[in-house]
Amino acid sequence: MGRWNSTSVPGFILMGLTDSAETQLVLSVLFLLIYLITVLGNVGIILIIHLDPQLHTPMYFFLTHLSFLDLSYSCVITPKALQSLLTSTKSISFLGCFTQMFFFIILAATEYFLLSSMAYDRYVAICNPLRYPVIMSSRLCHALLGSCYVIGFVDSTMTVSFISRLHFCKSNVIQHFFCDSSPILALSCSDTFEVEFIIFIFGGSTIVLSLITISGSYVSILSAILKINSSAGKQKAFSTCASHLLGITIFYSTTIFAYLKPKSSYSLGKDQVASVFYTIVIPMLNPLIYSLRNKEVKNAAARVMQNREGCT
């Protein structure tokens, strides 16, 4: 087979998760249900925080943008996955594939640093409660948020630009349900060592730097909680971090498993399961984690509903 490079590629074929028609039907119904819950849950979180003045705090400012990222994640990945499952259209253009990859990486990288910003917010709230309004000013919150998006943009731009320059001659069939870096690298007949190294440096730096911030914040938080004398005070302090810790654990564990390894260790089954989890399932879980375990959000939802009934 002759070599064909990125300028002459007509497109790719996304093989999806399975060839079985029965399994595809089950997965399409499941993914559609998850997608609807994801959209309703994240839009609901955004609206509740926007409509309730009592939630106009730094913690919920970051939570609003976490919901926005999860909603965007789902919209970038799930509709194309559903199209592949429900129809015979499994093809995606070269431009469409790398556009999907670009937005996926920018959203993922941004979420890493957004989670670290949320950890810093919890650190300040618990370790410096009296100075919290001064330290976590609106200016700092917007600066932290802006830096998250800038880092995500740079990470995504560098990764996609390097991968798109590779030559592909093995096949145009992607053994995945979306355009991810590992299965696309597996199609290249070029030497991908440099590209893999660059991706590893950028991706590893993103994960490690955000993890250092999160770990440092939570070590300080744990130290401060242990100094609290009353058990009620300890429980209250820990409850403010429990949802965030759960979200971090799920997100980091699945993405580290999927990405911090060489192309040669790519495993079709295991990596696809991990990918389904962090691209489709986690965006649905985050609204549940941050709302069902959060009395403030539940009380705010009740107030919004009461105000709505009063206006009616």
PDB file of C-alpha atoms in Angstrom, residues 46-312:
ATOM      1  CA  ILE A  46     -25.485  26.013  35.491  1.00  0.00           C
ATOM      2  CA  LEU A  47     -28.997  27.476  35.674  1.00  0.00           C
ATOM      3  CA  ILE A  48     -29.401  26.894  39.427  1.00  0.00           C
ATOM      4  CA  ILE A  49     -26.063  28.581  40.197  1.00  0.00           C
ATOM      5  CA  HIS A  50     -26.893  31.454  37.838  1.00  0.00           C
ATOM      6  CA  LEU A  51     -30.398  32.007  39.239  1.00  0.00           C
ATOM      7  CA  ASP A  52     -29.610  31.691  42.957  1.00  0.00           C
ATOM      8  CA  PRO A  53     -27.598  34.652  44.374  1.00  0.00           C
ATOM      9  CA  GLN A  54     -26.506  32.635  47.415  1.00  0.00           C
ATOM     10  CA  LEU A  55     -24.434  30.421  45.121  1.00  0.00           C
ATOM     11  CA  HIS A  56     -22.525  33.323  43.571  1.00  0.00           C
ATOM     12  CA  THR A  57     -19.298  32.295  45.327  1.00  0.00           C
ATOM     13  CA  PRO A  58     -15.887  31.183  43.987  1.00  0.00           C
ATOM     14  CA  MET A  59     -16.610  27.491  44.590  1.00  0.00           C
ATOM     15  CA  TYR A  60     -19.777  27.584  42.499  1.00  0.00           C
ATOM     16  CA  PHE A  61     -18.155  29.856  39.932  1.00  0.00           C
ATOM     17  CA  PHE A  62     -15.699  27.022  39.231  1.00  0.00           C
ATOM     18  CA  LEU A  63     -18.447  24.412  39.448  1.00  0.00           C
ATOM     19  CA  THR A  64     -20.392  26.284  36.740  1.00  0.00           C
ATOM     20  CA  HIS A  65     -17.435  25.988  34.394  1.00  0.00           C
ATOM     21  CA  LEU A  66     -16.891  22.341  35.322  1.00  0.00           C
ATOM     22  CA  SER A  67     -20.474  21.686  34.241  1.00  0.00           C
ATOM     23  CA  PHE A  68     -19.836  23.649  31.050  1.00  0.00           C
ATOM     24  CA  LEU A  69     -16.749  21.514  30.296  1.00  0.00           C
ATOM     25  CA  ASP A  70     -18.633  18.271  30.984  1.00  0.00           C
ATOM     26  CA  LEU A  71     -21.506  19.405  28.779  1.00  0.00           C
ATOM     27  CA  SER A  72     -19.046  20.308  26.011  1.00  0.00           C
ATOM     28  CA  TYR A  73     -17.249  16.956  26.410  1.00  0.00           C
ATOM     29  CA  SER A  74     -20.489  15.132  25.887  1.00  0.00           C
ATOM     30  CA  CYS A  75     -21.478  17.218  22.871  1.00  0.00           C
ATOM     31  CA  VAL A  76     -18.079  16.680  21.214  1.00  0.00           C
ATOM     32  CA  ILE A  77     -18.012  12.883  21.638  1.00  0.00           C
ATOM     33  CA  THR A  78     -21.474  11.365  22.168  1.00  0.00           C
ATOM     34  CA  PRO A  79     -23.468  12.562  19.084  1.00  0.00           C
ATOM     35  CA  LYS A  80     -20.895  11.091  16.673  1.00  0.00           C
ATOM     36  CA  ALA A  81     -20.754   7.874  18.725  1.00  0.00           C
ATOM     37  CA  LEU A  82     -24.548   7.631  18.557  1.00  0.00           C
ATOM     38  CA  GLN A  83     -24.515   8.244  14.801  1.00  0.00           C
ATOM     39  CA  SER A  84     -22.029   5.397  14.337  1.00  0.00           C
ATOM     40  CA  LEU A  85     -24.146   3.071  16.489  1.00  0.00           C
ATOM     41  CA  LEU A  86     -27.532   3.930  14.957  1.00  0.00           C
ATOM     42  CA  THR A  87     -26.567   4.255  11.288  1.00  0.00           C
ATOM     43  CA  SER A  88     -24.140   2.723   8.834  1.00  0.00           C
ATOM     44  CA  THR A  89     -22.273   6.064   8.648  1.00  0.00           C
ATOM     45  CA  LYS A  90     -18.976   5.378  10.378  1.00  0.00           C
ATOM     46  CA  SER A  91     -16.797   7.655   8.289  1.00  0.00           C
ATOM     47  CA  ILE A  92     -15.397  10.975   9.473  1.00  0.00           C
ATOM     48  CA  SER A  93     -13.395  13.452   7.410  1.00  0.00           C
ATOM     49  CA  PHE A  94      -9.758  14.195   8.176  1.00  0.00           C
ATOM     50  CA  LEU A  95     -10.685  17.744   9.218  1.00  0.00           C
ATOM     51  CA  GLY A  96     -13.645  16.541  11.260  1.00  0.00           C
ATOM     52  CA  CYS A  97     -11.511  13.942  13.037  1.00  0.00           C
ATOM     53  CA  PHE A  98      -8.795  16.369  14.060  1.00  0.00           C
ATOM     54  CA  THR A  99     -11.346  19.019  14.980  1.00  0.00           C
ATOM     55  CA  GLN A 100     -12.961  16.530  17.351  1.00  0.00           C
ATOM     56  CA  MET A 101      -9.545  15.647  18.766  1.00  0.00           C
ATOM     57  CA  PHE A 102      -8.668  19.330  19.213  1.00  0.00           C
ATOM     58  CA  PHE A 103     -11.789  20.132  21.219  1.00  0.00           C
ATOM     59  CA  PHE A 104     -11.520  16.903  23.214  1.00  0.00           C
ATOM     60  CA  ILE A 105      -7.933  17.661  24.302  1.00  0.00           C
ATOM     61  CA  ILE A 106      -8.591  21.326  25.071  1.00  0.00           C
ATOM     62  CA  LEU A 107     -11.575  20.373  27.248  1.00  0.00           C
ATOM     63  CA  ALA A 108      -9.656  17.595  29.030  1.00  0.00           C
ATOM     64  CA  ALA A 109      -6.563  19.716  29.725  1.00  0.00           C
ATOM     65  CA  THR A 110      -8.720  22.621  30.895  1.00  0.00           C
ATOM     66  CA  GLU A 111     -10.616  20.326  33.264  1.00  0.00           C
ATOM     67  CA  TYR A 112      -7.384  19.121  34.885  1.00  0.00           C
ATOM     68  CA  PHE A 113      -6.395  22.646  35.852  1.00  0.00           C
ATOM     69  CA  LEU A 114      -9.957  23.629  36.718  1.00  0.00           C
ATOM     70  CA  LEU A 115     -10.046  20.761  39.235  1.00  0.00           C
ATOM     71  CA  SER A 116      -6.751  22.004  40.684  1.00  0.00           C
ATOM     72  CA  SER A 117      -8.200  25.536  40.939  1.00  0.00           C
ATOM     73  CA  MET A 118     -11.189  24.093  42.794  1.00  0.00           C
ATOM     74  CA  ALA A 119      -8.788  22.308  45.173  1.00  0.00           C
ATOM     75  CA  TYR A 120      -6.974  25.593  45.834  1.00  0.00           C
ATOM     76  CA  ASP A 121     -10.330  27.253  46.509  1.00  0.00           C
ATOM     77  CA  ARG A 122     -11.158  24.574  49.128  1.00  0.00           C
ATOM     78  CA  TYR A 123      -7.686  25.028  50.654  1.00  0.00           C
ATOM     79  CA  VAL A 124      -8.228  28.741  51.130  1.00  0.00           C
ATOM     80  CA  ALA A 125     -11.782  28.238  52.444  1.00  0.00           C
ATOM     81  CA  ILE A 126     -10.679  25.738  55.127  1.00  0.00           C
ATOM     82  CA  CYS A 127      -7.157  26.898  55.982  1.00  0.00           C
ATOM     83  CA  ASN A 128      -7.702  30.679  55.688  1.00  0.00           C
ATOM     84  CA  PRO A 129     -11.454  31.168  56.238  1.00  0.00           C
ATOM     85  CA  LEU A 130     -11.171  34.765  57.500  1.00  0.00           C
ATOM     86  CA  ARG A 131      -9.163  35.891  54.460  1.00  0.00           C
ATOM     87  CA  TYR A 132     -11.163  33.772  51.980  1.00  0.00           C
ATOM     88  CA  PRO A 133     -13.217  36.651  50.479  1.00  0.00           C
ATOM     89  CA  VAL A 134     -10.050  38.719  50.016  1.00  0.00           C
ATOM     90  CA  ILE A 135      -7.848  35.959  48.574  1.00  0.00           C
ATOM     91  CA  MET A 136     -10.484  34.381  46.325  1.00  0.00           C
ATOM     92  CA  SER A 137     -11.491  37.650  44.738  1.00  0.00           C
ATOM     93  CA  SER A 138     -13.396  37.843  41.480  1.00  0.00           C
ATOM     94  CA  ARG A 139     -10.203  38.968  39.771  1.00  0.00           C
ATOM     95  CA  LEU A 140      -8.236  35.918  40.960  1.00  0.00           C
ATOM     96  CA  CYS A 141     -11.055  33.525  40.044  1.00  0.00           C
ATOM     97  CA  HIS A 142     -11.208  34.870  36.496  1.00  0.00           C
ATOM     98  CA  ALA A 143      -7.395  34.794  36.230  1.00  0.00           C
ATOM     99  CA  LEU A 144      -7.306  31.143  37.342  1.00  0.00           C
ATOM    100  CA  LEU A 145     -10.098  30.238  34.938  1.00  0.00           C
ATOM    101  CA  GLY A 146      -8.444  32.071  32.051  1.00  0.00           C
ATOM    102  CA  SER A 147      -5.134  30.321  32.686  1.00  0.00           C
ATOM    103  CA  CYS A 148      -6.938  26.940  32.634  1.00  0.00           C
ATOM    104  CA  TYR A 149      -8.338  27.626  29.161  1.00  0.00           C
ATOM    105  CA  VAL A 150      -5.045  29.058  27.854  1.00  0.00           C
ATOM    106  CA  ILE A 151      -3.062  26.001  29.012  1.00  0.00           C
ATOM    107  CA  GLY A 152      -5.703  23.710  27.515  1.00  0.00           C
ATOM    108  CA  PHE A 153      -5.560  25.594  24.205  1.00  0.00           C
ATOM    109  CA  VAL A 154      -1.746  25.430  24.004  1.00  0.00           C
ATOM    110  CA  ASP A 155      -1.702  21.732  24.940  1.00  0.00           C
ATOM    111  CA  SER A 156      -4.352  20.877  22.354  1.00  0.00           C
ATOM    112  CA  THR A 157      -2.820  22.986  19.587  1.00  0.00           C
ATOM    113  CA  MET A 158       0.628  21.440  19.996  1.00  0.00           C
ATOM    114  CA  THR A 159      -0.656  17.862  20.201  1.00  0.00           C
ATOM    115  CA  VAL A 160      -3.013  18.064  17.227  1.00  0.00           C
ATOM    116  CA  SER A 161      -0.543  19.947  15.031  1.00  0.00           C
ATOM    117  CA  PHE A 162       2.163  17.304  15.543  1.00  0.00           C
ATOM    118  CA  ILE A 163      -0.175  14.329  15.006  1.00  0.00           C
ATOM    119  CA  SER A 164      -1.744  15.853  11.872  1.00  0.00           C
ATOM    120  CA  ARG A 165       1.678  16.076  10.216  1.00  0.00           C
ATOM    121  CA  LEU A 166       2.247  12.324  10.398  1.00  0.00           C
ATOM    122  CA  HIS A 167       2.002  10.035   7.371  1.00  0.00           C
ATOM    123  CA  PHE A 168      -0.631   7.291   7.381  1.00  0.00           C
ATOM    124  CA  CYS A 169      -0.217   4.216   5.215  1.00  0.00           C
ATOM    125  CA  LYS A 170      -1.320   1.249   7.334  1.00  0.00           C
ATOM    126  CA  SER A 171      -5.061   1.849   7.292  1.00  0.00           C
ATOM    127  CA  ASN A 172      -7.653   4.556   7.708  1.00  0.00           C
ATOM    128  CA  VAL A 173      -9.726   2.449  10.112  1.00  0.00           C
ATOM    129  CA  ILE A 174      -9.689   3.803  13.677  1.00  0.00           C
ATOM    130  CA  GLN A 175     -10.343   1.080  16.223  1.00  0.00           C
ATOM    131  CA  HIS A 176     -12.250   3.406  18.496  1.00  0.00           C
ATOM    132  CA  PHE A 177     -15.537   5.316  18.757  1.00  0.00           C
ATOM    133  CA  PHE A 178     -13.949   8.778  18.540  1.00  0.00           C
ATOM    134  CA  CYS A 179     -10.750  10.373  17.235  1.00  0.00           C
ATOM    135  CA  ASP A 180      -8.360   9.812  20.091  1.00  0.00           C
ATOM    136  CA  SER A 181      -4.592  10.204  19.882  1.00  0.00           C
ATOM    137  CA  SER A 182      -3.527   6.613  20.667  1.00  0.00           C
ATOM    138  CA  PRO A 183      -5.559   4.772  17.973  1.00  0.00           C
ATOM    139  CA  ILE A 184      -4.640   7.416  15.382  1.00  0.00           C
ATOM    140  CA  LEU A 185      -0.939   7.118  16.212  1.00  0.00           C
ATOM    141  CA  ALA A 186      -1.324   3.365  15.715  1.00  0.00           C
ATOM    142  CA  LEU A 187      -2.296   4.028  12.052  1.00  0.00           C
ATOM    143  CA  SER A 188       0.840   5.998  11.213  1.00  0.00           C
ATOM    144  CA  CYS A 189       3.683   4.474   9.254  1.00  0.00           C
ATOM    145  CA  SER A 190       5.971   7.336  10.296  1.00  0.00           C
ATOM    146  CA  ASP A 191       8.308   7.114  13.244  1.00  0.00           C
ATOM    147  CA  THR A 192       6.023   8.362  16.013  1.00  0.00           C
ATOM    148  CA  PHE A 193       8.615   8.396  18.805  1.00  0.00           C
ATOM    149  CA  GLU A 194       9.071  12.183  18.732  1.00  0.00           C
ATOM    150  CA  VAL A 195       5.334  12.835  18.580  1.00  0.00           C
ATOM    151  CA  GLU A 196       4.659  10.354  21.388  1.00  0.00           C
ATOM    152  CA  PHE A 197       7.401  11.958  23.471  1.00  0.00           C
ATOM    153  CA  ILE A 198       5.945  15.445  22.927  1.00  0.00           C
ATOM    154  CA  ILE A 199       2.436  14.221  23.782  1.00  0.00           C
ATOM    155  CA  PHE A 200       3.808  12.470  26.869  1.00  0.00           C
ATOM    156  CA  ILE A 201       5.608  15.650  27.976  1.00  0.00           C
ATOM    157  CA  PHE A 202       2.581  17.893  27.460  1.00  0.00           C
ATOM    158  CA  GLY A 203       0.052  15.404  28.806  1.00  0.00           C
ATOM    159  CA  GLY A 204       2.291  14.302  31.661  1.00  0.00           C
ATOM    160  CA  SER A 205       3.053  17.907  32.629  1.00  0.00           C
ATOM    161  CA  THR A 206      -0.652  18.740  32.626  1.00  0.00           C
ATOM    162  CA  ILE A 207      -1.497  15.794  34.873  1.00  0.00           C
ATOM    163  CA  VAL A 208       1.526  16.107  37.181  1.00  0.00           C
ATOM    164  CA  LEU A 209       1.290  19.889  37.695  1.00  0.00           C
ATOM    165  CA  SER A 210      -2.418  19.744  38.431  1.00  0.00           C
ATOM    166  CA  LEU A 211      -1.908  16.738  40.739  1.00  0.00           C
ATOM    167  CA  ILE A 212       0.837  18.567  42.650  1.00  0.00           C
ATOM    168  CA  THR A 213      -1.522  21.503  43.214  1.00  0.00           C
ATOM    169  CA  ILE A 214      -4.351  19.203  44.278  1.00  0.00           C
ATOM    170  CA  SER A 215      -2.118  17.083  46.530  1.00  0.00           C
ATOM    171  CA  GLY A 216      -0.543  20.122  48.187  1.00  0.00           C
ATOM    172  CA  SER A 217      -3.972  21.671  48.771  1.00  0.00           C
ATOM    173  CA  TYR A 218      -5.456  18.521  50.283  1.00  0.00           C
ATOM    174  CA  VAL A 219      -2.427  17.772  52.487  1.00  0.00           C
ATOM    175  CA  SER A 220      -2.867  21.248  53.988  1.00  0.00           C
ATOM    176  CA  ILE A 221      -6.633  20.727  54.247  1.00  0.00           C
ATOM    177  CA  LEU A 222      -6.182  17.376  56.001  1.00  0.00           C
ATOM    178  CA  SER A 223      -3.705  18.918  58.418  1.00  0.00           C
ATOM    179  CA  ALA A 224      -6.150  21.733  59.200  1.00  0.00           C
ATOM    180  CA  ILE A 225      -9.086  19.311  59.648  1.00  0.00           C
ATOM    181  CA  LEU A 226      -7.108  17.141  62.090  1.00  0.00           C
ATOM    182  CA  LYS A 227      -6.499  20.211  64.253  1.00  0.00           C
ATOM    183  CA  ILE A 228     -10.255  20.803  64.650  1.00  0.00           C
ATOM    184  CA  ASN A 229     -11.338  19.604  68.096  1.00  0.00           C
ATOM    185  CA  SER A 230     -15.025  18.858  67.536  1.00  0.00           C
ATOM    186  CA  SER A 231     -16.083  15.867  65.454  1.00  0.00           C
ATOM    187  CA  ALA A 232     -18.950  17.929  64.016  1.00  0.00           C
ATOM    188  CA  GLY A 233     -16.476  20.550  62.827  1.00  0.00           C
ATOM    189  CA  LYS A 234     -14.280  17.883  61.219  1.00  0.00           C
ATOM    190  CA  GLN A 235     -17.275  16.327  59.480  1.00  0.00           C
ATOM    191  CA  LYS A 236     -18.468  19.699  58.171  1.00  0.00           C
ATOM    192  CA  ALA A 237     -15.002  20.591  56.851  1.00  0.00           C
ATOM    193  CA  PHE A 238     -14.548  17.213  55.190  1.00  0.00           C
ATOM    194  CA  SER A 239     -18.037  17.269  53.645  1.00  0.00           C
ATOM    195  CA  THR A 240     -17.134  20.426  51.692  1.00  0.00           C
ATOM    196  CA  CYS A 241     -14.323  18.496  49.983  1.00  0.00           C
ATOM    197  CA  ALA A 242     -15.857  15.019  49.640  1.00  0.00           C
ATOM    198  CA  SER A 243     -17.616  15.658  46.314  1.00  0.00           C
ATOM    199  CA  HIS A 244     -14.534  17.268  44.791  1.00  0.00           C
ATOM    200  CA  LEU A 245     -12.276  14.422  45.952  1.00  0.00           C
ATOM    201  CA  LEU A 246     -14.623  11.824  44.475  1.00  0.00           C
ATOM    202  CA  GLY A 247     -14.765  13.653  41.138  1.00  0.00           C
ATOM    203  CA  ILE A 248     -10.966  13.993  41.049  1.00  0.00           C
ATOM    204  CA  THR A 249     -10.392  10.311  41.846  1.00  0.00           C
ATOM    205  CA  ILE A 250     -12.694   9.071  39.073  1.00  0.00           C
ATOM    206  CA  PHE A 251     -11.428  11.504  36.422  1.00  0.00           C
ATOM    207  CA  TYR A 252      -7.705  11.147  37.098  1.00  0.00           C
ATOM    208  CA  SER A 253      -7.662   7.368  37.517  1.00  0.00           C
ATOM    209  CA  THR A 254      -9.326   6.706  34.140  1.00  0.00           C
ATOM    210  CA  THR A 255      -7.357   9.291  32.148  1.00  0.00           C
ATOM    211  CA  ILE A 256      -3.990   8.304  33.637  1.00  0.00           C
ATOM    212  CA  PHE A 257      -4.739   4.668  32.773  1.00  0.00           C
ATOM    213  CA  ALA A 258      -5.607   5.623  29.195  1.00  0.00           C
ATOM    214  CA  TYR A 259      -2.869   8.122  28.326  1.00  0.00           C
ATOM    215  CA  LEU A 260       0.316   7.900  30.369  1.00  0.00           C
ATOM    216  CA  LYS A 261       1.730   4.946  28.454  1.00  0.00           C
ATOM    217  CA  PRO A 262       3.388   4.300  25.053  1.00  0.00           C
ATOM    218  CA  LYS A 263       1.445   3.578  21.854  1.00  0.00           C
ATOM    219  CA  SER A 264       2.661  -0.041  21.831  1.00  0.00           C
ATOM    220  CA  SER A 265       0.747  -0.804  25.037  1.00  0.00           C
ATOM    221  CA  TYR A 266      -2.581   0.387  23.595  1.00  0.00           C
ATOM    222  CA  SER A 267      -5.225  -2.236  24.397  1.00  0.00           C
ATOM    223  CA  LEU A 268      -8.413  -2.059  22.346  1.00  0.00           C
ATOM    224  CA  GLY A 269     -10.837  -3.413  24.940  1.00  0.00           C
ATOM    225  CA  LYS A 270      -9.430  -1.890  28.134  1.00  0.00           C
ATOM    226  CA  ASP A 271      -8.746   1.527  26.609  1.00  0.00           C
ATOM    227  CA  GLN A 272     -12.202   1.724  25.047  1.00  0.00           C
ATOM    228  CA  VAL A 273     -13.843   0.961  28.392  1.00  0.00           C
ATOM    229  CA  ALA A 274     -11.744   3.663  30.070  1.00  0.00           C
ATOM    230  CA  SER A 275     -12.590   6.081  27.239  1.00  0.00           C
ATOM    231  CA  VAL A 276     -16.332   5.432  27.564  1.00  0.00           C
ATOM    232  CA  PHE A 277     -16.031   6.142  31.269  1.00  0.00           C
ATOM    233  CA  TYR A 278     -14.269   9.517  31.111  1.00  0.00           C
ATOM    234  CA  THR A 279     -15.904  10.835  27.916  1.00  0.00           C
ATOM    235  CA  ILE A 280     -19.502   9.673  28.374  1.00  0.00           C
ATOM    236  CA  VAL A 281     -20.108   8.464  31.942  1.00  0.00           C
ATOM    237  CA  ILE A 282     -18.146  11.008  34.032  1.00  0.00           C
ATOM    238  CA  PRO A 283     -19.887  14.053  32.466  1.00  0.00           C
ATOM    239  CA  MET A 284     -23.144  12.462  33.644  1.00  0.00           C
ATOM    240  CA  LEU A 285     -21.805  11.602  37.120  1.00  0.00           C
ATOM    241  CA  ASN A 286     -20.361  15.021  37.998  1.00  0.00           C
ATOM    242  CA  PRO A 287     -23.753  16.822  38.285  1.00  0.00           C
ATOM    243  CA  LEU A 288     -24.986  13.952  40.470  1.00  0.00           C
ATOM    244  CA  ILE A 289     -21.857  14.020  42.638  1.00  0.00           C
ATOM    245  CA  TYR A 290     -21.902  17.790  43.128  1.00  0.00           C
ATOM    246  CA  SER A 291     -25.662  18.140  43.579  1.00  0.00           C
ATOM    247  CA  LEU A 292     -26.915  15.037  45.403  1.00  0.00           C
ATOM    248  CA  ARG A 293     -24.068  15.295  47.935  1.00  0.00           C
ATOM    249  CA  ASN A 294     -24.396  19.059  48.316  1.00  0.00           C
ATOM    250  CA  LYS A 295     -27.108  20.532  50.545  1.00  0.00           C
ATOM    251  CA  GLU A 296     -26.486  24.066  49.260  1.00  0.00           C
ATOM    252  CA  VAL A 297     -27.232  23.046  45.676  1.00  0.00           C
ATOM    253  CA  LYS A 298     -30.336  21.112  46.708  1.00  0.00           C
ATOM    254  CA  ASN A 299     -31.576  24.050  48.814  1.00  0.00           C
ATOM    255  CA  ALA A 300     -30.844  26.438  45.954  1.00  0.00           C
ATOM    256  CA  ALA A 301     -32.815  24.234  43.551  1.00  0.00           C
ATOM    257  CA  ALA A 302     -35.748  24.316  45.985  1.00  0.00           C
ATOM    258  CA  ARG A 303     -35.537  28.123  46.237  1.00  0.00           C
ATOM    259  CA  VAL A 304     -35.437  28.481  42.442  1.00  0.00           C
ATOM    260  CA  MET A 305     -38.502  26.257  42.097  1.00  0.00           C
ATOM    261  CA  GLN A 306     -40.348  28.218  44.817  1.00  0.00           C
ATOM    262  CA  ASN A 307     -39.541  31.522  43.145  1.00  0.00           C
ATOM    263  CA  ARG A 308     -40.699  30.124  39.832  1.00  0.00           C
ATOM    264  CA  GLU A 309     -44.007  28.973  41.385  1.00  0.00           C
ATOM    265  CA  GLY A 310     -44.398  32.361  43.070  1.00  0.00           C
ATOM    266  CA  CYS A 311     -43.915  34.182  39.779  1.00  0.00           C
ATOM    267  CA  THR A 312     -46.440  31.898  38.099  1.00  0.00           C
TER     268      THR A 312
END
